[in-house]
Amino acid sequence: MDFSEDFAGWPEPRTVFPIAGVDLRVLAGDHPFYSANHEAIAENWVSETAANSHLFDGRMIFQKRLALTSEGLAGEGHMIPFSTFMYWRRQPERQGGIHLFAYPVIESSDGALVAIRMGAHTANPGQVYFAAGSLEPEDTVDGRCDLEHNMRREVLEETGFDLRDAQAGDGYFATYHRRTVTVLRMFRFDLTADEIVERIHAHMLVADDKEIAGAVAIRSADPEAYSYNFAMLPVIDWYFHKSSLT
């Protein structure tokens, strides 16, 4: 397997491209980035939690290396403490690992996209992006990541919607920037954007997890419409450009 260290041979960053599939192995032992930086990680976590006492140092899956082939994305990663990721993302070059997560792109019956706004106490306060989260231990089956489970779990927890009630798009897409790889899949609900947003707001009143501060309907590729997470920009540009051609 020709694993990429620098994404050589991949499509241009911040573009959306189809992939044939995803195969992510979870290896035993510590991630090399954690082993090399555990003292600095601990020091940074003290600063992170001093600024935001609501942060929780749970476990997530962090890629060690990735390959893009005709069969899709293949990767090898390890379980790391969330504090490791928080330290890694503060590094200017973000070397030593690759963050891969899944985006369930929620599409309404009237051609809009629906995203959520993160709460003030989260790691991404105020940012707008699709209901999603890092791959966690419960998103693994037989030593491999289950992206479909991750997407269903995150959307159900944050919005109350079950992705099994949506019409799933054919296949996966991907985009990347600054050593963060986003895997996309479309999910279309037979509801208008306003109806989806209204139901999400109703779910917020009874949800155990209070991570989100609201939901928004996205009706254009305008990058200034909301306080988007950087991973959102290529997705909305691709979606609305694609839609204008059909």
Coordinates of C-alpha atoms in Angstrom, one line a residue:
M1 CA 0.0 0.0 0.0
D2 CA 1.4 3.4 -1.0
F3 CA 0.6 5.5 2.0
S4 CA 0.8 9.3 1.6
E5 CA 2.8 11.4 3.9
D6 CA 2.3 14.6 1.9
F7 CA -0.8 13.8 -0.1
A8 CA 1.2 13.6 -3.3
G9 CA -0.9 12.4 -6.2
W10 CA -4.2 13.4 -4.6
P11 CA -6.6 15.8 -6.2
E12 CA -6.1 19.5 -5.3
P13 CA -6.8 20.4 -1.6
R14 CA -10.2 22.1 -0.9
T15 CA -11.8 20.3 -3.8
V16 CA -14.4 17.6 -3.5
F17 CA -13.8 14.3 -5.4
P18 CA -15.4 10.9 -5.5
I19 CA -13.8 7.9 -3.7
A20 CA -14.7 4.2 -4.2
G21 CA -14.8 3.4 -0.5
V22 CA -13.1 3.7 2.9
D23 CA -11.1 1.1 4.8
L24 CA -9.6 2.4 8.1
R25 CA -7.7 0.0 10.4
V26 CA -7.4 0.7 14.1
L27 CA -4.0 -0.5 15.4
A28 CA -3.1 -1.4 18.9
G29 CA -0.7 0.7 21.0
D30 CA 0.0 4.4 21.2
H31 CA 0.0 6.7 18.2
P32 CA 3.6 7.9 17.5
F33 CA 2.5 11.5 17.8
Y34 CA 1.2 10.9 21.3
S35 CA 4.4 9.0 22.3
A36 CA 6.6 11.8 21.1
N37 CA 4.7 14.7 22.6
H38 CA 2.8 13.4 25.6
E39 CA 4.4 15.9 28.0
A40 CA 3.6 18.9 25.8
I41 CA 0.1 17.4 25.3
A42 CA -0.5 17.3 29.0
E43 CA 0.7 20.9 29.5
N44 CA -1.5 22.1 26.6
W45 CA -4.5 20.3 28.1
V46 CA -4.1 22.3 31.3
S47 CA -4.4 25.5 29.3
E48 CA -7.3 24.2 27.2
T49 CA -9.4 23.2 30.3
A50 CA -8.5 26.4 32.1
A51 CA -10.1 28.3 29.2
N52 CA -13.0 25.8 28.8
S53 CA -13.7 23.6 31.8
H54 CA -16.4 21.7 29.9
L55 CA -13.9 19.9 27.7
F56 CA -13.7 16.1 28.2
D57 CA -10.6 14.0 27.4
G58 CA -12.3 11.1 25.8
R59 CA -10.9 8.7 23.2
M60 CA -10.9 9.2 19.4
I61 CA -9.3 7.6 16.4
F62 CA -6.4 9.6 14.8
Q63 CA -4.9 8.4 11.5
K64 CA -1.2 7.6 11.3
R65 CA -1.1 7.3 7.5
L66 CA -3.5 7.3 4.5
A67 CA -3.5 6.1 1.0
L68 CA -5.8 7.1 -1.9
T69 CA -6.2 4.3 -4.5
S70 CA -8.6 3.2 -7.1
E71 CA -10.3 1.2 -4.3
G72 CA -10.8 4.4 -2.1
L73 CA -9.2 5.6 1.1
A74 CA -7.2 3.2 3.2
G75 CA -5.8 4.2 6.5
E76 CA -4.1 3.0 9.7
G77 CA -4.7 4.9 12.9
H78 CA -4.7 4.6 16.7
M79 CA -6.9 5.5 19.6
I80 CA -5.7 8.8 21.2
P81 CA -6.9 11.0 24.1
F82 CA -8.8 14.0 22.8
S83 CA -6.2 16.2 24.4
T84 CA -3.7 14.8 21.8
F85 CA -5.8 16.1 19.0
M86 CA -6.3 19.5 20.6
Y87 CA -2.5 19.8 20.9
W88 CA -1.9 18.6 17.3
R89 CA -4.4 21.1 15.8
R90 CA -2.5 24.0 17.4
Q91 CA 0.7 23.0 15.5
P92 CA 1.4 25.3 12.5
E93 CA 2.2 22.4 10.1
R94 CA 0.1 19.7 11.8
Q95 CA 2.7 17.1 11.1
G96 CA 2.7 13.7 12.8
G97 CA -0.9 12.6 12.0
I98 CA -4.0 13.0 9.9
H99 CA -7.5 13.8 11.2
L100 CA -10.2 12.0 9.3
F101 CA -13.9 12.4 10.0
A102 CA -17.2 11.8 8.3
Y103 CA -19.7 14.5 7.2
P104 CA -23.3 13.4 6.7
V105 CA -24.5 16.1 4.4
I106 CA -28.2 16.7 5.2
E107 CA -30.2 17.8 2.1
S108 CA -33.8 19.1 2.3
S109 CA -36.6 18.5 -0.2
D110 CA -36.3 22.1 -1.3
G111 CA -32.6 22.0 -2.2
A112 CA -31.0 23.4 0.9
L113 CA -28.4 22.0 3.2
V114 CA -29.0 21.9 7.0
A115 CA -26.1 22.3 9.5
I116 CA -25.8 22.9 13.2
R117 CA -24.1 25.7 15.2
M118 CA -21.9 24.5 18.0
G119 CA -22.5 25.6 21.6
A120 CA -20.2 28.1 23.4
H121 CA -18.8 25.3 25.8
T122 CA -17.6 23.0 23.0
A123 CA -14.2 22.8 21.3
N124 CA -15.5 24.7 18.3
P125 CA -17.7 27.4 19.8
G126 CA -20.1 29.1 17.4
Q127 CA -18.8 27.3 14.3
V128 CA -21.4 26.0 11.8
Y129 CA -21.0 22.6 10.2
F130 CA -22.9 19.4 9.5
A131 CA -23.7 17.3 12.6
A132 CA -20.6 15.3 12.9
G133 CA -17.8 14.2 15.3
S134 CA -14.5 12.4 15.4
L135 CA -14.4 8.7 15.1
E136 CA -14.7 7.1 18.6
P137 CA -14.1 3.6 20.0
E138 CA -17.9 2.8 19.6
D139 CA -17.5 3.5 15.8
T140 CA -15.3 0.4 15.3
V141 CA -16.2 -3.1 14.2
D142 CA -13.5 -5.9 14.1
G143 CA -10.7 -3.4 14.3
R144 CA -11.9 -1.1 11.5
C145 CA -13.8 2.2 11.6
D146 CA -17.5 2.1 10.7
L147 CA -18.2 5.5 9.2
E148 CA -21.9 4.8 8.7
H149 CA -22.3 4.1 12.4
N150 CA -20.4 7.2 13.3
M151 CA -22.6 9.4 11.0
R152 CA -25.9 7.9 12.3
R153 CA -24.8 8.2 15.9
E154 CA -23.7 11.9 15.6
V155 CA -26.8 13.0 13.7
L156 CA -29.2 11.2 16.1
E157 CA -27.5 12.6 19.2
E158 CA -27.3 16.2 17.9
T159 CA -30.4 16.6 15.8
G160 CA -32.8 13.7 16.7
F161 CA -32.9 12.6 13.0
D162 CA -32.2 9.0 12.0
L163 CA -30.2 8.8 8.8
R164 CA -31.9 5.5 8.0
D165 CA -35.1 7.6 7.3
A166 CA -33.2 9.5 4.6
Q167 CA -32.4 8.6 1.0
A168 CA -28.7 8.0 1.1
G169 CA -26.6 9.2 -1.8
D170 CA -24.6 6.9 -4.0
G171 CA -21.1 6.5 -2.7
Y172 CA -18.6 8.7 -0.8
F173 CA -16.8 11.9 -1.6
A174 CA -13.8 13.4 0.1
T175 CA -12.0 16.7 0.5
Y176 CA -8.9 17.7 2.5
H177 CA -7.0 20.7 3.8
R178 CA -4.2 21.1 6.3
R179 CA -3.9 17.4 7.0
T180 CA -7.7 17.1 7.8
V181 CA -9.6 14.7 5.6
T182 CA -13.4 14.9 5.3
V183 CA -15.4 12.0 4.0
L184 CA -18.9 13.0 2.7
R185 CA -22.1 11.2 2.0
M186 CA -25.4 12.9 1.0
F187 CA -28.6 12.2 2.9
R188 CA -31.8 13.6 1.6
F189 CA -34.9 14.0 3.8
D190 CA -38.4 14.5 2.4
L191 CA -38.8 17.7 4.4
T192 CA -38.2 21.3 3.7
A193 CA -35.2 23.0 5.3
D194 CA -37.4 25.0 7.6
E195 CA -39.1 21.8 8.7
I196 CA -35.8 20.1 9.4
V197 CA -34.5 23.2 11.4
E198 CA -37.7 23.4 13.4
R199 CA -37.5 19.7 14.4
I200 CA -33.9 20.1 15.4
H201 CA -34.7 23.0 17.6
A202 CA -37.5 20.9 19.2
H203 CA -35.0 18.1 19.8
M204 CA -32.6 20.5 21.5
L205 CA -35.2 21.0 24.3
V206 CA -35.1 17.3 25.3
A207 CA -31.6 16.1 24.2
D208 CA -29.3 14.8 26.8
D209 CA -26.3 16.2 24.9
K210 CA -26.4 20.0 24.8
E211 CA -23.6 20.5 22.4
I212 CA -25.4 22.5 19.8
A213 CA -26.8 26.0 19.9
G214 CA -29.1 25.8 16.9
A215 CA -29.6 24.7 13.3
V216 CA -29.3 26.7 10.1
A217 CA -30.5 26.3 6.5
I218 CA -27.8 26.9 3.9
R219 CA -29.2 28.1 0.6
S220 CA -26.1 29.3 -1.2
A221 CA -22.3 28.9 -1.4
D222 CA -21.7 32.3 0.2
P223 CA -18.8 31.7 2.5
E224 CA -19.8 34.6 4.7
A225 CA -23.3 33.5 5.4
Y226 CA -22.4 31.8 8.6
S227 CA -19.3 31.3 10.8
Y228 CA -18.4 28.1 8.9
N229 CA -15.8 25.6 10.0
F230 CA -13.1 25.5 7.4
A231 CA -14.1 22.0 6.3
M232 CA -17.5 23.3 5.2
L233 CA -16.4 25.7 2.5
P234 CA -15.4 23.2 -0.2
V235 CA -18.5 21.2 0.4
I236 CA -21.0 24.0 0.0
D237 CA -19.1 25.4 -3.0
W238 CA -19.2 21.9 -4.6
Y239 CA -22.9 21.3 -3.7
F240 CA -24.3 24.5 -5.0
H241 CA -22.1 24.6 -8.1
K242 CA -23.2 21.0 -8.8
S243 CA -26.8 21.8 -8.3
S244 CA -26.7 24.8 -10.6
L245 CA -25.6 22.5 -13.5
T246 CA -28.5 20.0 -13.1

